[in-house]
Coordinates of C-alpha atoms in Angstrom, one line a residue:
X128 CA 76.4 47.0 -28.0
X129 CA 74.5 50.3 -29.5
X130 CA 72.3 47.7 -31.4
X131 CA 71.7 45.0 -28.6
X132 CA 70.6 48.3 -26.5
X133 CA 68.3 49.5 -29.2
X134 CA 66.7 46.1 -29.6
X135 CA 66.3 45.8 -25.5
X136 CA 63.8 49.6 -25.4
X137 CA 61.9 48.4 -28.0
X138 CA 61.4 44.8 -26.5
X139 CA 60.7 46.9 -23.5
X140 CA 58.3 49.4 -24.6
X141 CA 56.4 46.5 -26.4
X142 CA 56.4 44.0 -23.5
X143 CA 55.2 47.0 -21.3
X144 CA 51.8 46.8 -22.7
X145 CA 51.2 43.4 -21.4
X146 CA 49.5 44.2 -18.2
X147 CA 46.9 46.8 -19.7
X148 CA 43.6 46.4 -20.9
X149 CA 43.7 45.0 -24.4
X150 CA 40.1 46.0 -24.7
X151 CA 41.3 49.3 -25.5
X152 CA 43.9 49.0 -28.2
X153 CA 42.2 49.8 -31.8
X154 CA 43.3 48.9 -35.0
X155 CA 43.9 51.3 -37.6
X156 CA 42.8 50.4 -40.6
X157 CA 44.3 52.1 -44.0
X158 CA 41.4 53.2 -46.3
X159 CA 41.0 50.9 -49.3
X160 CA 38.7 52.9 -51.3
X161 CA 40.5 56.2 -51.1
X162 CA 42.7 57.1 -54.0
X163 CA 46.6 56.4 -53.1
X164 CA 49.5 57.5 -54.5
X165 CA 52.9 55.7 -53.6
X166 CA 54.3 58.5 -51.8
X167 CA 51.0 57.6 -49.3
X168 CA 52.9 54.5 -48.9
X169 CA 54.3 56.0 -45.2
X170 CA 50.7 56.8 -44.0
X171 CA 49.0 53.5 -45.6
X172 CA 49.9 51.1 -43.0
X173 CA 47.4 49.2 -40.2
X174 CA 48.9 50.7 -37.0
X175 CA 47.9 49.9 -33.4
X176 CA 46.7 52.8 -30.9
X177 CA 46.2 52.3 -27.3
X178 CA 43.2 54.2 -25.8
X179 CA 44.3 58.2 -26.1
X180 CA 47.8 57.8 -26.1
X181 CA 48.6 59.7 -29.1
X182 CA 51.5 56.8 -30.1
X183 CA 51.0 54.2 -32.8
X184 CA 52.6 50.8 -33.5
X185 CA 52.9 48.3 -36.3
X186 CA 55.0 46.8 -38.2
X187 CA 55.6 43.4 -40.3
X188 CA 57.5 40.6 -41.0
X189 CA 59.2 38.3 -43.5
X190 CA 60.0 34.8 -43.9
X191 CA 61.1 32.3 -46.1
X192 CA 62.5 28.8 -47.4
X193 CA 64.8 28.7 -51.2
X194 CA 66.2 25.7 -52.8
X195 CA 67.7 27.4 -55.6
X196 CA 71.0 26.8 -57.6
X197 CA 73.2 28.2 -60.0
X198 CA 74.8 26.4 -62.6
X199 CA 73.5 22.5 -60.9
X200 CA 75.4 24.1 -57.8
X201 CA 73.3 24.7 -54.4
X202 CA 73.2 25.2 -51.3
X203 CA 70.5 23.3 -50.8
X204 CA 67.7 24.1 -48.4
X205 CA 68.0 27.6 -47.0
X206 CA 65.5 28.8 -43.9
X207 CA 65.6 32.5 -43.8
X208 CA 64.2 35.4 -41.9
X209 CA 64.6 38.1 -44.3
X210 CA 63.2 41.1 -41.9
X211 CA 61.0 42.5 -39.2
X212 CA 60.2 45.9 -39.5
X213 CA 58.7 48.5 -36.9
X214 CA 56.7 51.7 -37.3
X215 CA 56.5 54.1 -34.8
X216 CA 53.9 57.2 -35.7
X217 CA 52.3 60.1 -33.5
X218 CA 50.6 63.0 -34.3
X219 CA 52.2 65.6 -32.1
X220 CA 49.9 68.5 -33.0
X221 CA 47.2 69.6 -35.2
X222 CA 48.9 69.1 -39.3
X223 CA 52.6 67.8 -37.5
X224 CA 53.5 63.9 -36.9
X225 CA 56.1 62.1 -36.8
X226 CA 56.5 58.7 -38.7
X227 CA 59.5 56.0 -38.3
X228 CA 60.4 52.6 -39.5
X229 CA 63.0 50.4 -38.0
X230 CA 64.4 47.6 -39.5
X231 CA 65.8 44.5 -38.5
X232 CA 67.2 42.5 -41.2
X233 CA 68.8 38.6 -41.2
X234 CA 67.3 37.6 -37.7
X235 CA 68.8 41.1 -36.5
X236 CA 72.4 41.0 -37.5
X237 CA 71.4 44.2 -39.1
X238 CA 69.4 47.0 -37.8
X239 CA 68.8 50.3 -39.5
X240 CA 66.7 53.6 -39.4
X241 CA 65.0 53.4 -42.6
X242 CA 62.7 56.5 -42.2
X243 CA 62.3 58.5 -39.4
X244 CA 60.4 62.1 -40.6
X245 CA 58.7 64.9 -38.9
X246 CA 56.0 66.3 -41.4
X247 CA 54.7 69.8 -40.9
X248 CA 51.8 70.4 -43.2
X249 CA 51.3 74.4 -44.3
X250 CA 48.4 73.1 -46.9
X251 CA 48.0 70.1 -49.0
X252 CA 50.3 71.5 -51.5
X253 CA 53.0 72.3 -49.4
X254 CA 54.5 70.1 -46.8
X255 CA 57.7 69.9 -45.0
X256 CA 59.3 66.9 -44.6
X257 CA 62.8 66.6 -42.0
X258 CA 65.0 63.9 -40.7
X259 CA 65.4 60.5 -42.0
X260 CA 63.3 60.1 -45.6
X261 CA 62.8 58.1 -48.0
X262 CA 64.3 59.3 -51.6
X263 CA 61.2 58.4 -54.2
X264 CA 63.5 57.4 -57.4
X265 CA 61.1 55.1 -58.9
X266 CA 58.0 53.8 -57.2
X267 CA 59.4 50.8 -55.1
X268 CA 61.7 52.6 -53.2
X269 CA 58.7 54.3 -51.2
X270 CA 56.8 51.5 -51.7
X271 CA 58.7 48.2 -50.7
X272 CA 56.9 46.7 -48.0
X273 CA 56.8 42.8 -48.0
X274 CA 53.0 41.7 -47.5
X275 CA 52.1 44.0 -50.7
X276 CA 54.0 41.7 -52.9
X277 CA 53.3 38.6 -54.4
X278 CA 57.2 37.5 -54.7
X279 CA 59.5 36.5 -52.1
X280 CA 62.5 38.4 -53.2
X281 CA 62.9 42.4 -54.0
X282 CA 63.0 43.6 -57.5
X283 CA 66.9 42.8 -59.2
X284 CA 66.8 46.6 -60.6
X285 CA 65.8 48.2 -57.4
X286 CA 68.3 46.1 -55.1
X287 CA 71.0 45.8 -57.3
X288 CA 70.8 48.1 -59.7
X289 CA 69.1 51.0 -57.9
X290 CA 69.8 51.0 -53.7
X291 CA 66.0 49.5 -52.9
X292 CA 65.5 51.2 -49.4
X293 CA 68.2 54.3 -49.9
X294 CA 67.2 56.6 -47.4
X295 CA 68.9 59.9 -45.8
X296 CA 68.9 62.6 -43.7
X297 CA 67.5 65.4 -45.8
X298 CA 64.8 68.1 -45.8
X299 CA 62.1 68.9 -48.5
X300 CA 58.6 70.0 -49.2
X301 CA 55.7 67.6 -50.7
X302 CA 51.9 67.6 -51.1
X303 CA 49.4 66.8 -53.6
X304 CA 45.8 68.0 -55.1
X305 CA 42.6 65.8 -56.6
X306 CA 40.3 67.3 -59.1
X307 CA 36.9 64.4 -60.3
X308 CA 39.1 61.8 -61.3
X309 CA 42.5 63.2 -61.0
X310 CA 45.4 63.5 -58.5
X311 CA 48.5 64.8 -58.5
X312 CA 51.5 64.9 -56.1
X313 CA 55.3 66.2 -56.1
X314 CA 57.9 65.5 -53.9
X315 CA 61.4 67.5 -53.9
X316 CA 64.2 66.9 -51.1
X317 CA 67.6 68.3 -50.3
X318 CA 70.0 65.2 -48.6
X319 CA 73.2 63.6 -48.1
X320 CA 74.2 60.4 -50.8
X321 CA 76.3 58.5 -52.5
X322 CA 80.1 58.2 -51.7
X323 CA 82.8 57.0 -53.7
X324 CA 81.9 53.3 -53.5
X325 CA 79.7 53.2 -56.3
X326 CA 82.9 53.0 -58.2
X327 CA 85.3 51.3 -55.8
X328 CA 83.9 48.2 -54.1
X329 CA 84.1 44.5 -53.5
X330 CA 81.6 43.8 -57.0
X331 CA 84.6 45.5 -58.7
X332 CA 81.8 47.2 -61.2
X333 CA 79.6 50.3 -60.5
X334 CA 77.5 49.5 -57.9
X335 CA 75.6 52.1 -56.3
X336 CA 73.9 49.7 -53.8
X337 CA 77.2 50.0 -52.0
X338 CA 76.8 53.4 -50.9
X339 CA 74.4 51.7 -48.3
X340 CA 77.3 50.7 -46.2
X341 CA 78.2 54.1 -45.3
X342 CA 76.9 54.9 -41.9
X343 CA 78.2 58.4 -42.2
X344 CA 76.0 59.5 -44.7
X345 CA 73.4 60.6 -42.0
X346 CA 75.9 62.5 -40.2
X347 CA 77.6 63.9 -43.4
X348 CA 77.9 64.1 -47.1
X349 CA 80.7 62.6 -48.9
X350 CA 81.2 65.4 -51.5
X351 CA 79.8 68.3 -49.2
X352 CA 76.7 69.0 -51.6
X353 CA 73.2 67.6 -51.7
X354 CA 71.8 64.7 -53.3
X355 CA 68.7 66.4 -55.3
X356 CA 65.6 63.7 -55.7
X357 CA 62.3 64.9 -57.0
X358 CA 59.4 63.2 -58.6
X359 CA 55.8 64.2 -60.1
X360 CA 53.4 61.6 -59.9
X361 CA 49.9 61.8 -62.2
X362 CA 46.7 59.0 -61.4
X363 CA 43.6 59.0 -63.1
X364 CA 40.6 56.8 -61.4
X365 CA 40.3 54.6 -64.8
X366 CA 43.7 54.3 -66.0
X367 CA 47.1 54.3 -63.0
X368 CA 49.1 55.9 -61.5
X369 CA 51.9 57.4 -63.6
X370 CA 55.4 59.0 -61.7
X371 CA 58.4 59.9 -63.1
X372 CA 61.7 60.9 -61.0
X373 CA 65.3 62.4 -60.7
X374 CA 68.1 62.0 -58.5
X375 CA 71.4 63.4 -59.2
X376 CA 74.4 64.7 -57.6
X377 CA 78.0 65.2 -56.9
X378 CA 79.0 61.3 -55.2
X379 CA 83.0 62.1 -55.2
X380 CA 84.6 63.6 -52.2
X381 CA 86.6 65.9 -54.6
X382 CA 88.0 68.5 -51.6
X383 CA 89.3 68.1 -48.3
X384 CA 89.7 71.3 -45.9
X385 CA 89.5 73.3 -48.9
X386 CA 91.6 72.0 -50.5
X387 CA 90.7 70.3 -53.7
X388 CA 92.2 67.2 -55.2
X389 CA 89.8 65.8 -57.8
X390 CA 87.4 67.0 -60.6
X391 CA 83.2 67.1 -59.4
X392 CA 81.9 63.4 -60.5
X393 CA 77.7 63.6 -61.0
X394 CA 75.4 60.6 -61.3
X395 CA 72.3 61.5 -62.8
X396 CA 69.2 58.9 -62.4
X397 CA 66.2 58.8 -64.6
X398 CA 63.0 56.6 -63.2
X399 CA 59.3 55.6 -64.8
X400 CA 56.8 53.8 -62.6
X401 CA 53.5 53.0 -63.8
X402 CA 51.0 50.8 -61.6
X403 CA 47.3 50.4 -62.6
X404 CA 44.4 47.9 -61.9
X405 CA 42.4 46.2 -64.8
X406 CA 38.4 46.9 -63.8
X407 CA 37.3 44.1 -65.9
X408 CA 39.5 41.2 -64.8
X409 CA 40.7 43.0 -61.9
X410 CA 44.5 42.3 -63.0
X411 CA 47.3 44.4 -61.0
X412 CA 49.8 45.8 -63.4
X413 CA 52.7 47.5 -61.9
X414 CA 56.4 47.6 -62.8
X415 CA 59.3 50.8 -63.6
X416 CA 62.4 51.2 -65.4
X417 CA 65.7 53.3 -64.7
X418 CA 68.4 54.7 -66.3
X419 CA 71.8 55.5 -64.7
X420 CA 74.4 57.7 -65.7
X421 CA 77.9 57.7 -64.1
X422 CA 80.8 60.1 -64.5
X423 CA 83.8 57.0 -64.3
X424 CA 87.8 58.4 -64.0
X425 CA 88.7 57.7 -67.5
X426 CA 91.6 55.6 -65.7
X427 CA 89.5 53.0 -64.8
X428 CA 88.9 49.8 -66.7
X429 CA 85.8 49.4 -69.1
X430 CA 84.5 46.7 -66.5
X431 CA 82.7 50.2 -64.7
X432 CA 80.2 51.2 -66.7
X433 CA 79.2 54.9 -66.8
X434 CA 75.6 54.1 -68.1
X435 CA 73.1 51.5 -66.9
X436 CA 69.6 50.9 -67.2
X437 CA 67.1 48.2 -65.9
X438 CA 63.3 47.6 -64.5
X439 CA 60.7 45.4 -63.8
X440 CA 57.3 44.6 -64.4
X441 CA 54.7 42.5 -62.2
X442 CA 51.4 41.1 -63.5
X443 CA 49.1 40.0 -60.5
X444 CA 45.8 38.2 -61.5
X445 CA 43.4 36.8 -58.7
X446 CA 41.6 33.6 -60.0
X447 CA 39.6 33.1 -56.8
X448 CA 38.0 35.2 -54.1
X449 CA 36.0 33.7 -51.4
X450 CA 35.4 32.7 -48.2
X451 CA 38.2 30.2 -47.3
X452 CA 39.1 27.9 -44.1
X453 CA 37.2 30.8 -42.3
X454 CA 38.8 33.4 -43.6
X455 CA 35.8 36.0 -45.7
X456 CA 37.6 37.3 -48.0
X457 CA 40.6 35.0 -49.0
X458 CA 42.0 35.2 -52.3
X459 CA 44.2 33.2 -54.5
X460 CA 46.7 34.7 -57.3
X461 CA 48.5 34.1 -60.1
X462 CA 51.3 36.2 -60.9
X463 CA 54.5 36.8 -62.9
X464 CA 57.5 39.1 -62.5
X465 CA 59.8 40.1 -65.6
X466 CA 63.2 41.4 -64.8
X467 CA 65.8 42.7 -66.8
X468 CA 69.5 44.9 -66.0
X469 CA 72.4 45.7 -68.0
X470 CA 75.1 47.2 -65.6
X471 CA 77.5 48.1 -68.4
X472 CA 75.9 49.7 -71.6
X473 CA 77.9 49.9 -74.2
X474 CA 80.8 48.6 -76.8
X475 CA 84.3 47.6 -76.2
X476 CA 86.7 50.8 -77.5
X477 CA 89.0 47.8 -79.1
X478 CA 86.6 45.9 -80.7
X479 CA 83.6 47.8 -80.8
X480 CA 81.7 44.3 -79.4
X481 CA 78.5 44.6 -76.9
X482 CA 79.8 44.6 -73.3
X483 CA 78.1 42.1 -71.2
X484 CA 77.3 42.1 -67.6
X485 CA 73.5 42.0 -67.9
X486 CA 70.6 39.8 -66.4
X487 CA 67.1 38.6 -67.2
X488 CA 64.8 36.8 -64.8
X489 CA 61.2 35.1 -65.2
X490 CA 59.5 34.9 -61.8
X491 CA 56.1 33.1 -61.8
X492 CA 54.5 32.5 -58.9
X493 CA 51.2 31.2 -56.7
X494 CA 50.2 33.5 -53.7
X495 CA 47.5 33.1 -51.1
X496 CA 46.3 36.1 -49.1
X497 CA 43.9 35.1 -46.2
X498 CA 43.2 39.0 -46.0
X499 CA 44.8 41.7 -48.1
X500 CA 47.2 42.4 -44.9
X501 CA 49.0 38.5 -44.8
X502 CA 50.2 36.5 -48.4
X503 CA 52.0 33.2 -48.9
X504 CA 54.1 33.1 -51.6
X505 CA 55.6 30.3 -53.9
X506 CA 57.8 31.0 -56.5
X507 CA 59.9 29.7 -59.1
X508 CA 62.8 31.2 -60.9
X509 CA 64.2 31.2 -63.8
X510 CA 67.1 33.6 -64.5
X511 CA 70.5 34.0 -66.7
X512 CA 73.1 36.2 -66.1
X513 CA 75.8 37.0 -68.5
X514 CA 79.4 38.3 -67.6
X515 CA 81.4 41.4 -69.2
X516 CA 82.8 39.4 -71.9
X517 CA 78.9 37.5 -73.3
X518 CA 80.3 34.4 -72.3
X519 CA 77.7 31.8 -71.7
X520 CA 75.4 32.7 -69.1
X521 CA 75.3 31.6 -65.8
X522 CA 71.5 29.6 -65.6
X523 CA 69.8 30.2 -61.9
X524 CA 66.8 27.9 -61.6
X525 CA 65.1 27.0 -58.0
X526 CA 61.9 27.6 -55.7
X527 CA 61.4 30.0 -52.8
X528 CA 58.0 30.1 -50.7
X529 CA 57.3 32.5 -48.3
X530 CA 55.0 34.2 -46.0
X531 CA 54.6 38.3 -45.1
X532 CA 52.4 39.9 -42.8
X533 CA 51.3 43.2 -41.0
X534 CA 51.1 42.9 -37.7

């Protein structure tokens, strides 16, 4: 009922704008030629404004069509609508605003707050950040919305590996600082995160995407202490866009009403994101790679692993830009993904052998933006996936397409 409701106002405030002048709405374009860091990635978004009111709406959507299978077993034709997501943003006062995103996920069988923040800004370098944010471990995190990429599915390492999207109610400080060809930006937040599902869940492995499915972490932490993310983040004009990030903490809930029960279990995370854009060829380079470590009970079974480590990298190459079927500035792409994770580093203690459990995907793909805000996307994949013992690995092979747009 709470989410029928929620999805009824927002029908509601959009349909309300029907009987006004659409002369005055304005699009907001994002600037193209100013520097960005992906901690912008809130701000650089096309909203729409309405005459003064000091609101702003957007938003985008995603869909697509897989014929994929797994071992010469499939489903066969799949029709999906992976999301539709909403921002809300106002700027309440001189240097305060208030950004959201809302998201409605598998034709709305899921709806969640993704980010919902009130920044107060002091002076470039120092911002204050409230509510519902976005922890920057790694660079797609911050950075996931669908119409940038030219791949139909989310990074393995940052959905399964890392929680893509992991958001939570926390406060912190952020800001950055140019100098000629330089930038530089930190971000450092205080939050609620993980529970004890990274190590006790239905994938019977670690897992910390699990954490995802506790509601309660807005309202409360499950260990009583903060979840500590931070990240630095270096771009020069010529060469990228360079960040490295932390999050740790305490996931377990060791106490109850004082009284406590269990040692303090940490998970420490280690990210590298670089992204940078060839001037020559104009080739897009952008991928990042994490490390996990996991304090596991030492009476669970070798199938958790207490370290893990994973990433990606995307090369994006546009062979053709010009005016097509009407549309200026059209361009067509070529582009490949590499993926790679290994849930469970390490050996056996019996036999000393390489525990399995580990992945590697080849994605290429063909995309077709009619302007930089809208892309079609057909890909192919190509993927095998070993189990804990190195058996023979499970061989995924199929096509997706899809399409992703602003709106």
């Amino acid at each position: 009922m709470k989410h029928i409701i929620t999805s009824i106002l927002i029908l509601t405030s959009l349909l309300s704008f029907a009987q006004v002048d659409s002369t005055l709405f304005k699009r907001q374009q994002t600037d193209t030629t100013k520097q960005q860091l992906n901690m912008d990635a809130v701000y650089n978004r096309p909203f729409l404004s309405y005459g003064k009111l000091p609101v702003s709406v957007g938003g985008y959507t995603e869909a697509n069509w897989q014929h994929i299978g797994t071992d010469g077993i499939s489903e066969g034709h799949q029709f999906q609508m992976r999301r539709m997501t909403l921002f809300v943003a106002s700027t309440i006062s001189k240097k305060i605003k208030f950004l959201s995103e809302i998201e409605f996920e598998e034709g709305g069988k899921e709806i969640a707050i993704e980010f919902a923040s009130l920044d107060v800004e002091f002076h470039p370098l120092l911002n204050l950040r409230g509510g519902v944010i976005m922890n920057p471990i790694g660079a797609f995190n911050q950075n996931h919305d669908g119409p940038k990429w030219e791949f139909t599915d989310r990074p393995i390492s940052a959905t399964q590996m890392l929680p893509a999207t992991w958001s939570n109610a926390g406060f912190g400080l952020f800001g950055k600082t140019y100098k000629k060809d330089w930038m530089f930006g930190y971000e450092l937040y205080l939050s609620g995160g993980f529970n004890n599902a990274i190590i006790d869940n239905k994938e019977s492995k670690t897992f910390l995407p699990a954490s995802k499915e506790n509601a309660e972490r807005f309202e409360e932490s499950a260990s009583g202490t903060p979840l500590t993310t931070a990240k630095i983040a270096i771009r020069n004009k010529h060469f990228g866009e360079l960040g490295l990030s932390y999050m740790g903490g305490i996931y377990n809930t060791f106490q109850d009403d004082g009284i406590i029960f269990d040692e303090k279990r940490r998970l420490n995370i280690f990210a590298i994101d670089y992204n940078t854009t060839l001037s020559k060829t104009n080739t897009f380079i952008t991928g990042e790679w994490a490390w996990i470590n996991v304090n596991v009970p030492q009476a669970y079974t070798q199938q958790y692993g207490n370290k893990q480590y994973g990433g990606f990298l995307d090369v994006v190459q546009p062979i053709l830009k010009r005016k097509m079927f009407d549309w200026d500035n059209a361009t067509l792409n070529l582009a490949c993904r590499l993926e790679y994770v290994d849930w469970n580093v390490g050996t056996f203690n019996e036999t000393n052998e390489n525990i399995g459990d580990e992945l590697w995907s080849i994605l290429p793909a063909i995309s077709f933006r009619p302007t930089q805000q809208t892309v079609f996307r057909l890909n192919y994949r190509i993927q095998r996936q070993m189990d804990i013992l190195n058996n023979d690995p499970s061989k995924t092979a199929g096509f997706s397409f899809g399409i992703s747009s602003y709106f």
